[in-house]
Every structure is written in structure tokens, then in C-alpha cells.
Amino acid sequence: MESISSSESKKLVDGPASQSAGPSAINADTKKQKLCVWQQQQIAGLVAEPFRWVAMLCRELNATFVVGVVLVYGLSNGFAGSFFRVVSDYYWKDVQKAQPSAVQLFMGLYYVPWVLKPVWGVLTDVVPVRGYRRRPYFIVAGILGVTAATIVSSAGGLPAVAALVCLVGMTAAVAIADVTIDACIARNSIEKPSLAPDMQSLSGFVSSLGALVGYSTSGIFVHKLGAQGALGIMAIPALLLILLGFVIFELKTNQVSEKHKVWDKMGEAIKGMGKTITHPAVWKPSLYMYLSLALSISTHEGQFYWYTDKTAGPAFSQEFIGIIYAIGAMASMIGVLIYHKLLKNLPFRSLLFYAQLLYAVSGMLDLIFVLRWNRKLGIPDYLFVIFEECTSRIISRIRWMPMIVLSTKLCPLGIEGTFFALLMCIDSLGALSSKTGGGIVLHALHVTRTDFRNLWLVVFIRNLLRLSTLCLIFLVPKVDQTDVLLPPDILESSRSFQKEEEESLELAKFSEREEV
């Protein structure tokens, strides 16, 4: 018998083992491939989810409406609002040489156009122009914004009063556009209540995204163009509002019949507003929203002057101020996502209670920073201020969004634009009270352009007032965010008002077909 070589014997020994291992190795590779494919699908699904969500909103609510929300909330409110906040601060500080308490009071006047939102709301609801209720007001807002931005950015040696009028004009342009798109949102929230939180999520997200861009670029433009020149950038969002007025979809009303009924409708709208706002189910949450804003007095200007002071403060540069607010805007977007994914199904009262509690506690971070305790803890100023800004922005967004959803739920059909504007006017009054109260406290405690010794006390008083708001939480209803909040009698009257409006629209469509 021939002897078997060592190599042949190795093959005989290893052969069966290697053959048996072959299928298991193949199975392992297949599992890895399947896992990789599954992971890729999950990532692709996460990336595609926002686009599918927006596509759903376009399908359910009309694409031009979604574009309008993006332009008004994202560009006009988000970008222009954040850009304006930083640039106007530097304008008053460096160009007009104003004291922080005076600027705080000037900022209160910025809210006057927002307080007048019921006026804009009445106009958009019952005073059509050439048969349209919404389109013309976008155009008016755009023209006003372009004019004010051009004057304040190009006129040299502008007196403080004239400058204030122009800056208020810019905020008026944003307010008019805001109340017009709010009317569209309120109507869609009533007609499709299940999408109300989604519309507010879209509004909040694009607003935060716009704010991110505005804050990121504001310091750069102030450094390159100066505060006065940078205000000219505000004309760009206003120009796009004019374009929106020409493209947004809106059914044309019967202009002839509307002219005869306009005063009757205005009277009905005012009567409906009075009946609705005096109902306990409406005035109680409205009062809470006002007080929660008014009691949190604003200390922004005192802190801004301190941020930029080279002696008492951290002496942040223009670019870094913009970066701080830009990072805060990103944090605000995170707050929107947290609300949309985790909190939109919670009851109003529970959510607002814990949000207000966190809001008060987070205010203590400002106190720690002003007292410079962060240095004792070994935390650099730039890291601590970024952490403080992110925390406050996330909590502020979580606190604000359910209040907006609550406001849309309180609007009766037919006068939804007018009534939502009234509720937003109440919020603007709260913000005006906050700014004015902050200015008074800053002045009373002698916080000036160079003296910040009592700034910590102003911040401490503000935090105590935020905590006191928790005692008012009983004014908020114990209902879910998808529930109908209006009482039956108001709903019935609003349905009759809406029925008359729909009949008018049908008549307008019939007249248009007859003309064709």
C-alpha cells in the first residue's frame, strides 16, 4: 500500500472541516450585508421623514400655504427678527449712544404694531381688496418693510425719534404679514384640527432655522457694514413678502356683494370677538398667557451691554454675539423637535406647568453668569454663555409652542384671523409689559452703559417673578392638545357665520363661471 504524503493527509483532515465551515461563513456575510442594508434603510428613512412630512402638509393644506409659512415664519419672523434683534441693539448702542434702560423702553414700542394685530385681523377677515382677503396685506407689509429699511440704512445723522419710527415700521411689516399667515393657519387648524400641532411644528422649525441664519450672519454684517448699513438687509425679506402676495393661493370673493356687507361683517366680527373672549373657557387661558409673559420682565438690554463691556463684562465681540444667538437658534430647533416628537400629545396644563418651572429654574444660569460664579467653577465665559443660551432657548420653545396651539384652538370659524390676532395682541401686550417692566427695573436700580453693579439683582427679581407664574396654572384647561375647546354655543354661532361666508364664496365662483 502506498504511503500517504503529509500534504494529502492534511487535506483529508482539514477538508471536511473547511467544507462544513463554508456555509456558516457565507451566512455570517449575508447577515452582515442584511444588517448594513437595514442600517442604510433606517438612515434613509430618517433623512426622508421630514420631506415626507412636508409633502403630506403640502398635499393636505396646499403647497403655496406651506411656502407662505416658510417665507413669513422662516424668513420674515425668523431671519429678519433675529437679524434685527442683534443689529438694532448695536445701532442704539454705537450709533445713537442710548442708555440700556432707554433702549429697553424703545424695544417695548416695537410691540405696538403687534398690539394692533386685531386691527390687521379685522381687515384681513372682512375688508377684501379686489376680492382677496389675504394677498393684498402681504403686499402692503412688504412695501412698508422695504421703505422703512431703506430710509434708516441710507439716511445719515437720523434723529433718534425718526430712527425709532423706521424701526417700528420694520416690525409693523413683520406683524402685518404674521397676522395674515396666522389667519390662514387658524382656519386650517379649525378645519383640520389633527394637523394643528404639525402646523405649529412647521412654523416653529422654520422660524428657528431662519433665526439660526439671521444670528449667524448678523455679527458679520455689523462688522463689515456697520449697524446702520446692516439694517438695509432687512429689505430683502420684505421684497419676498410682496412676491408672496402675488403667488399664494386664495379663493376670490364676490367683490360687489362684499362691499355692501363689509360693515355688517365687521360688526358681526367684533360682536363675535366680544362673545368669545368673555367666555371663561377662553379668557382664563388668555389671561394666563398674558401674565406668564408680563411677569417675566426682560433684562435683555442690560445683559447685552454687560456682554460687550470691556471692564465689567466678558467683552464678547460682535461676531461672537451673533454666534451665541445662532447656537441658541439651533437649540430652539431642538426644542421644536422635542415638542413634536414627545410633547404634542400631553395635556395643556401639565405641559405648561413643567415648562414654566424649568423656565424659572433655567433663569438662574443668567444669575450665575452675571455674578461670575462660572469662573469659580472653572468654566470659561464662552462655554458657559453657550450652555445658558441653549438651555433657555430649548425650554422657551417648549413653553411657547403649546400656548400657540392653545390660541388656535380658541378661534371661532369665520373670524379666525381676527380672533387669533386678538390673542396674539394679548401676547404682544405681555411682551410689551415685560420690556417696559424690565426697563423700569433697570432704571430704578441704576443699571447704565457702564454701571452693572445691580444687574444681578434685576436678574434675580426676574427669576422670582417667573416662579410666581406657577400659581396661575389653574387658568389653563385640563384638556389634550387635539381636543375642541370652544363651548357649543360659540361653535354654533361661528358655524353660521362660516356658512354665510361659504355661500358668498360659492356665489363668487358661480359669477366667475358665468363670466367665462
mmCIF file with all atom_site columns, N, CA and C in Angstrom, residues 260-299:
data_model
loop_
_atom_site.group_PDB
_atom_site.id
_atom_site.type_symbol
_atom_site.label_atom_id
_atom_site.label_alt_id
_atom_site.label_comp_id
_atom_site.label_asym_id
_atom_site.label_entity_id
_atom_site.label_seq_id
_atom_site.pdbx_PDB_ins_code
_atom_site.Cartn_x
_atom_site.Cartn_y
_atom_site.Cartn_z
_atom_site.occupancy
_atom_site.B_iso_or_equiv
_atom_site.pdbx_formal_charge
_atom_site.auth_seq_id
_atom_site.auth_comp_id
_atom_site.auth_asym_id
_atom_site.auth_atom_id
_atom_site.pdbx_PDB_model_num
ATOM 1   N N  . HIS A 1 260 ? -70.940 95.749 -0.035 1.00 0.00 ? 260 HIS A N  1
ATOM 2   C CA . HIS A 1 260 ? -72.171 96.110 0.665  1.00 0.00 ? 260 HIS A CA 1
ATOM 3   C C  . HIS A 1 260 ? -72.221 95.507 2.070  1.00 0.00 ? 260 HIS A C  1
ATOM 4   N N  . LYS A 1 261 ? -71.544 94.388 2.268  1.00 0.00 ? 261 LYS A N  1
ATOM 5   C CA . LYS A 1 261 ? -71.651 93.676 3.536  1.00 0.00 ? 261 LYS A CA 1
ATOM 6   C C  . LYS A 1 261 ? -70.487 93.932 4.488  1.00 0.00 ? 261 LYS A C  1
ATOM 7   N N  . VAL A 1 262 ? -69.487 94.732 4.055  1.00 0.00 ? 262 VAL A N  1
ATOM 8   C CA . VAL A 1 262 ? -68.272 94.829 4.824  1.00 0.00 ? 262 VAL A CA 1
ATOM 9   C C  . VAL A 1 262 ? -68.519 95.365 6.236  1.00 0.00 ? 262 VAL A C  1
ATOM 10  N N  . TRP A 1 263 ? -69.360 96.413 6.365  1.00 0.00 ? 263 TRP A N  1
ATOM 11  C CA . TRP A 1 263 ? -69.596 96.976 7.694  1.00 0.00 ? 263 TRP A CA 1
ATOM 12  C C  . TRP A 1 263 ? -70.432 96.042 8.557  1.00 0.00 ? 263 TRP A C  1
ATOM 13  N N  . ASP A 1 264 ? -71.385 95.337 7.904  1.00 0.00 ? 264 ASP A N  1
ATOM 14  C CA . ASP A 1 264 ? -72.159 94.345 8.659  1.00 0.00 ? 264 ASP A CA 1
ATOM 15  C C  . ASP A 1 264 ? -71.248 93.240 9.175  1.00 0.00 ? 264 ASP A C  1
ATOM 16  N N  . LYS A 1 265 ? -70.328 92.792 8.319  1.00 0.00 ? 265 LYS A N  1
ATOM 17  C CA . LYS A 1 265 ? -69.414 91.721 8.722  1.00 0.00 ? 265 LYS A CA 1
ATOM 18  C C  . LYS A 1 265 ? -68.460 92.196 9.815  1.00 0.00 ? 265 LYS A C  1
ATOM 19  N N  . MET A 1 266 ? -68.034 93.454 9.702  1.00 0.00 ? 266 MET A N  1
ATOM 20  C CA . MET A 1 266 ? -67.148 93.978 10.729 1.00 0.00 ? 266 MET A CA 1
ATOM 21  C C  . MET A 1 266 ? -67.856 94.020 12.078 1.00 0.00 ? 266 MET A C  1
ATOM 22  N N  . GLY A 1 267 ? -69.126 94.458 12.067 1.00 0.00 ? 267 GLY A N  1
ATOM 23  C CA . GLY A 1 267 ? -69.897 94.467 13.307 1.00 0.00 ? 267 GLY A CA 1
ATOM 24  C C  . GLY A 1 267 ? -70.084 93.074 13.866 1.00 0.00 ? 267 GLY A C  1
ATOM 25  N N  . GLU A 1 268 ? -70.363 92.094 12.976 1.00 0.00 ? 268 GLU A N  1
ATOM 26  C CA . GLU A 1 268 ? -70.519 90.713 13.422 1.00 0.00 ? 268 GLU A CA 1
ATOM 27  C C  . GLU A 1 268 ? -69.203 90.177 13.979 1.00 0.00 ? 268 GLU A C  1
ATOM 28  N N  . ALA A 1 269 ? -68.100 90.544 13.324 1.00 0.00 ? 269 ALA A N  1
ATOM 29  C CA . ALA A 1 269 ? -66.798 90.063 13.789 1.00 0.00 ? 269 ALA A CA 1
ATOM 30  C C  . ALA A 1 269 ? -66.483 90.597 15.178 1.00 0.00 ? 269 ALA A C  1
ATOM 31  N N  . ILE A 1 270 ? -66.732 91.898 15.393 1.00 0.00 ? 270 ILE A N  1
ATOM 32  C CA . ILE A 1 270 ? -66.462 92.492 16.708 1.00 0.00 ? 270 ILE A CA 1
ATOM 33  C C  . ILE A 1 270 ? -67.380 91.896 17.769 1.00 0.00 ? 270 ILE A C  1
ATOM 34  N N  . LYS A 1 271 ? -68.651 91.691 17.394 1.00 0.00 ? 271 LYS A N  1
ATOM 35  C CA . LYS A 1 271 ? -69.587 91.081 18.330 1.00 0.00 ? 271 LYS A CA 1
ATOM 36  C C  . LYS A 1 271 ? -69.165 89.649 18.670 1.00 0.00 ? 271 LYS A C  1
ATOM 37  N N  . GLY A 1 272 ? -68.738 88.906 17.645 1.00 0.00 ? 272 GLY A N  1
ATOM 38  C CA . GLY A 1 272 ? -68.285 87.536 17.881 1.00 0.00 ? 272 GLY A CA 1
ATOM 39  C C  . GLY A 1 272 ? -67.041 87.482 18.742 1.00 0.00 ? 272 GLY A C  1
ATOM 40  N N  . MET A 1 273 ? -66.126 88.442 18.540 1.00 0.00 ? 273 MET A N  1
ATOM 41  C CA . MET A 1 273 ? -64.931 88.511 19.379 1.00 0.00 ? 273 MET A CA 1
ATOM 42  C C  . MET A 1 273 ? -65.298 88.766 20.837 1.00 0.00 ? 273 MET A C  1
ATOM 43  N N  . GLY A 1 274 ? -66.231 89.725 21.039 1.00 0.00 ? 274 GLY A N  1
ATOM 44  C CA . GLY A 1 274 ? -66.642 90.038 22.407 1.00 0.00 ? 274 GLY A CA 1
ATOM 45  C C  . GLY A 1 274 ? -67.292 88.858 23.099 1.00 0.00 ? 274 GLY A C  1
ATOM 46  N N  . LYS A 1 275 ? -68.157 88.147 22.373 1.00 0.00 ? 275 LYS A N  1
ATOM 47  C CA . LYS A 1 275 ? -68.842 86.999 22.957 1.00 0.00 ? 275 LYS A CA 1
ATOM 48  C C  . LYS A 1 275 ? -67.859 85.884 23.292 1.00 0.00 ? 275 LYS A C  1
ATOM 49  N N  . THR A 1 276 ? -66.872 85.681 22.413 1.00 0.00 ? 276 THR A N  1
ATOM 50  C CA . THR A 1 276 ? -65.920 84.591 22.620 1.00 0.00 ? 276 THR A CA 1
ATOM 51  C C  . THR A 1 276 ? -64.954 84.889 23.756 1.00 0.00 ? 276 THR A C  1
ATOM 52  N N  . ILE A 1 277 ? -64.405 86.100 23.783 1.00 0.00 ? 277 ILE A N  1
ATOM 53  C CA . ILE A 1 277 ? -63.357 86.408 24.760 1.00 0.00 ? 277 ILE A CA 1
ATOM 54  C C  . ILE A 1 277 ? -63.920 86.487 26.173 1.00 0.00 ? 277 ILE A C  1
ATOM 55  N N  . THR A 1 278 ? -65.216 86.746 26.322 1.00 0.00 ? 278 THR A N  1
ATOM 56  C CA . THR A 1 278 ? -65.791 86.845 27.671 1.00 0.00 ? 278 THR A CA 1
ATOM 57  C C  . THR A 1 278 ? -66.185 85.488 28.240 1.00 0.00 ? 278 THR A C  1
ATOM 58  N N  . HIS A 1 279 ? -66.073 84.435 27.437 1.00 0.00 ? 279 HIS A N  1
ATOM 59  C CA . HIS A 1 279 ? -66.396 83.098 27.950 1.00 0.00 ? 279 HIS A CA 1
ATOM 60  C C  . HIS A 1 279 ? -65.237 82.593 28.808 1.00 0.00 ? 279 HIS A C  1
ATOM 61  N N  . PRO A 1 280 ? -65.529 82.002 29.984 1.00 0.00 ? 280 PRO A N  1
ATOM 62  C CA . PRO A 1 280 ? -64.455 81.540 30.871 1.00 0.00 ? 280 PRO A CA 1
ATOM 63  C C  . PRO A 1 280 ? -63.482 80.561 30.215 1.00 0.00 ? 280 PRO A C  1
ATOM 64  N N  . ALA A 1 281 ? -63.990 79.737 29.271 1.00 0.00 ? 281 ALA A N  1
ATOM 65  C CA . ALA A 1 281 ? -63.117 78.774 28.608 1.00 0.00 ? 281 ALA A CA 1
ATOM 66  C C  . ALA A 1 281 ? -62.080 79.451 27.734 1.00 0.00 ? 281 ALA A C  1
ATOM 67  N N  . VAL A 1 282 ? -62.289 80.747 27.447 1.00 0.00 ? 282 VAL A N  1
ATOM 68  C CA . VAL A 1 282 ? -61.381 81.488 26.570 1.00 0.00 ? 282 VAL A CA 1
ATOM 69  C C  . VAL A 1 282 ? -60.563 82.514 27.349 1.00 0.00 ? 282 VAL A C  1
ATOM 70  N N  . TRP A 1 283 ? -61.228 83.304 28.219 1.00 0.00 ? 283 TRP A N  1
ATOM 71  C CA . TRP A 1 283 ? -60.483 84.380 28.872 1.00 0.00 ? 283 TRP A CA 1
ATOM 72  C C  . TRP A 1 283 ? -59.502 83.868 29.917 1.00 0.00 ? 283 TRP A C  1
ATOM 73  N N  . LYS A 1 284 ? -59.786 82.724 30.528 1.00 0.00 ? 284 LYS A N  1
ATOM 74  C CA . LYS A 1 284 ? -58.864 82.213 31.539 1.00 0.00 ? 284 LYS A CA 1
ATOM 75  C C  . LYS A 1 284 ? -57.499 81.833 30.949 1.00 0.00 ? 284 LYS A C  1
ATOM 76  N N  . PRO A 1 285 ? -57.454 80.981 29.900 1.00 0.00 ? 285 PRO A N  1
ATOM 77  C CA . PRO A 1 285 ? -56.131 80.702 29.321 1.00 0.00 ? 285 PRO A CA 1
ATOM 78  C C  . PRO A 1 285 ? -55.481 81.925 28.687 1.00 0.00 ? 285 PRO A C  1
ATOM 79  N N  . SER A 1 286 ? -56.320 82.848 28.167 1.00 0.00 ? 286 SER A N  1
ATOM 80  C CA . SER A 1 286 ? -55.765 84.077 27.591 1.00 0.00 ? 286 SER A CA 1
ATOM 81  C C  . SER A 1 286 ? -55.086 84.913 28.676 1.00 0.00 ? 286 SER A C  1
ATOM 82  N N  . LEU A 1 287 ? -55.702 84.983 29.845 1.00 0.00 ? 287 LEU A N  1
ATOM 83  C CA . LEU A 1 287 ? -55.108 85.716 30.960 1.00 0.00 ? 287 LEU A CA 1
ATOM 84  C C  . LEU A 1 287 ? -53.799 85.073 31.394 1.00 0.00 ? 287 LEU A C  1
ATOM 85  N N  . TYR A 1 288 ? -53.773 83.743 31.426 1.00 0.00 ? 288 TYR A N  1
ATOM 86  C CA . TYR A 1 288 ? -52.531 83.055 31.802 1.00 0.00 ? 288 TYR A CA 1
ATOM 87  C C  . TYR A 1 288 ? -51.413 83.384 30.819 1.00 0.00 ? 288 TYR A C  1
ATOM 88  N N  . MET A 1 289 ? -51.718 83.354 29.517 1.00 0.00 ? 289 MET A N  1
ATOM 89  C CA . MET A 1 289 ? -50.692 83.632 28.525 1.00 0.00 ? 289 MET A CA 1
ATOM 90  C C  . MET A 1 289 ? -50.140 85.042 28.691 1.00 0.00 ? 289 MET A C  1
ATOM 91  N N  . TYR A 1 290 ? -51.027 86.007 28.982 1.00 0.00 ? 290 TYR A N  1
ATOM 92  C CA . TYR A 1 290 ? -50.561 87.379 29.176 1.00 0.00 ? 290 TYR A CA 1
ATOM 93  C C  . TYR A 1 290 ? -49.661 87.486 30.408 1.00 0.00 ? 290 TYR A C  1
ATOM 94  N N  . LEU A 1 291 ? -50.123 86.956 31.526 1.00 0.00 ? 291 LEU A N  1
ATOM 95  C CA . LEU A 1 291 ? -49.372 87.108 32.774 1.00 0.00 ? 291 LEU A CA 1
ATOM 96  C C  . LEU A 1 291 ? -48.052 86.343 32.744 1.00 0.00 ? 291 LEU A C  1
ATOM 97  N N  . SER A 1 292 ? -48.036 85.184 32.089 1.00 0.00 ? 292 SER A N  1
ATOM 98  C CA . SER A 1 292 ? -46.791 84.417 32.020 1.00 0.00 ? 292 SER A CA 1
ATOM 99  C C  . SER A 1 292 ? -45.711 85.175 31.258 1.00 0.00 ? 292 SER A C  1
ATOM 100 N N  . LEU A 1 293 ? -46.121 86.017 30.305 1.00 0.00 ? 293 LEU A N  1
ATOM 101 C CA . LEU A 1 293 ? -45.162 86.836 29.568 1.00 0.00 ? 293 LEU A CA 1
ATOM 102 C C  . LEU A 1 293 ? -44.835 88.125 30.320 1.00 0.00 ? 293 LEU A C  1
ATOM 103 N N  . ALA A 1 294 ? -45.861 88.775 30.858 1.00 0.00 ? 294 ALA A N  1
ATOM 104 C CA . ALA A 1 294 ? -45.659 90.072 31.509 1.00 0.00 ? 294 ALA A CA 1
ATOM 105 C C  . ALA A 1 294 ? -44.817 89.950 32.777 1.00 0.00 ? 294 ALA A C  1
ATOM 106 N N  . LEU A 1 295 ? -45.023 88.879 33.552 1.00 0.00 ? 295 LEU A N  1
ATOM 107 C CA . LEU A 1 295 ? -44.308 88.741 34.814 1.00 0.00 ? 295 LEU A CA 1
ATOM 108 C C  . LEU A 1 295 ? -42.835 88.400 34.616 1.00 0.00 ? 295 LEU A C  1
ATOM 109 N N  . SER A 1 296 ? -42.499 87.860 33.462 1.00 0.00 ? 296 SER A N  1
ATOM 110 C CA . SER A 1 296 ? -41.092 87.571 33.181 1.00 0.00 ? 296 SER A CA 1
ATOM 111 C C  . SER A 1 296 ? -40.462 88.817 32.562 1.00 0.00 ? 296 SER A C  1
ATOM 112 N N  . ILE A 1 297 ? -40.114 89.786 33.409 1.00 0.00 ? 297 ILE A N  1
ATOM 113 C CA . ILE A 1 297 ? -39.601 91.053 32.894 1.00 0.00 ? 297 ILE A CA 1
ATOM 114 C C  . ILE A 1 297 ? -38.317 90.819 32.097 1.00 0.00 ? 297 ILE A C  1
ATOM 115 N N  . SER A 1 298 ? -38.140 91.604 31.045 1.00 0.00 ? 298 SER A N  1
ATOM 116 C CA . SER A 1 298 ? -36.986 91.436 30.164 1.00 0.00 ? 298 SER A CA 1
ATOM 117 C C  . SER A 1 298 ? -35.778 92.181 30.713 1.00 0.00 ? 298 SER A C  1
ATOM 118 N N  . THR A 1 299 ? -34.661 91.480 30.762 1.00 0.00 ? 299 THR A N  1
ATOM 119 C CA . THR A 1 299 ? -33.393 92.096 31.173 1.00 0.00 ? 299 THR A CA 1
ATOM 120 C C  . THR A 1 299 ? -32.385 92.066 30.022 1.00 0.00 ? 299 THR A C  1
#
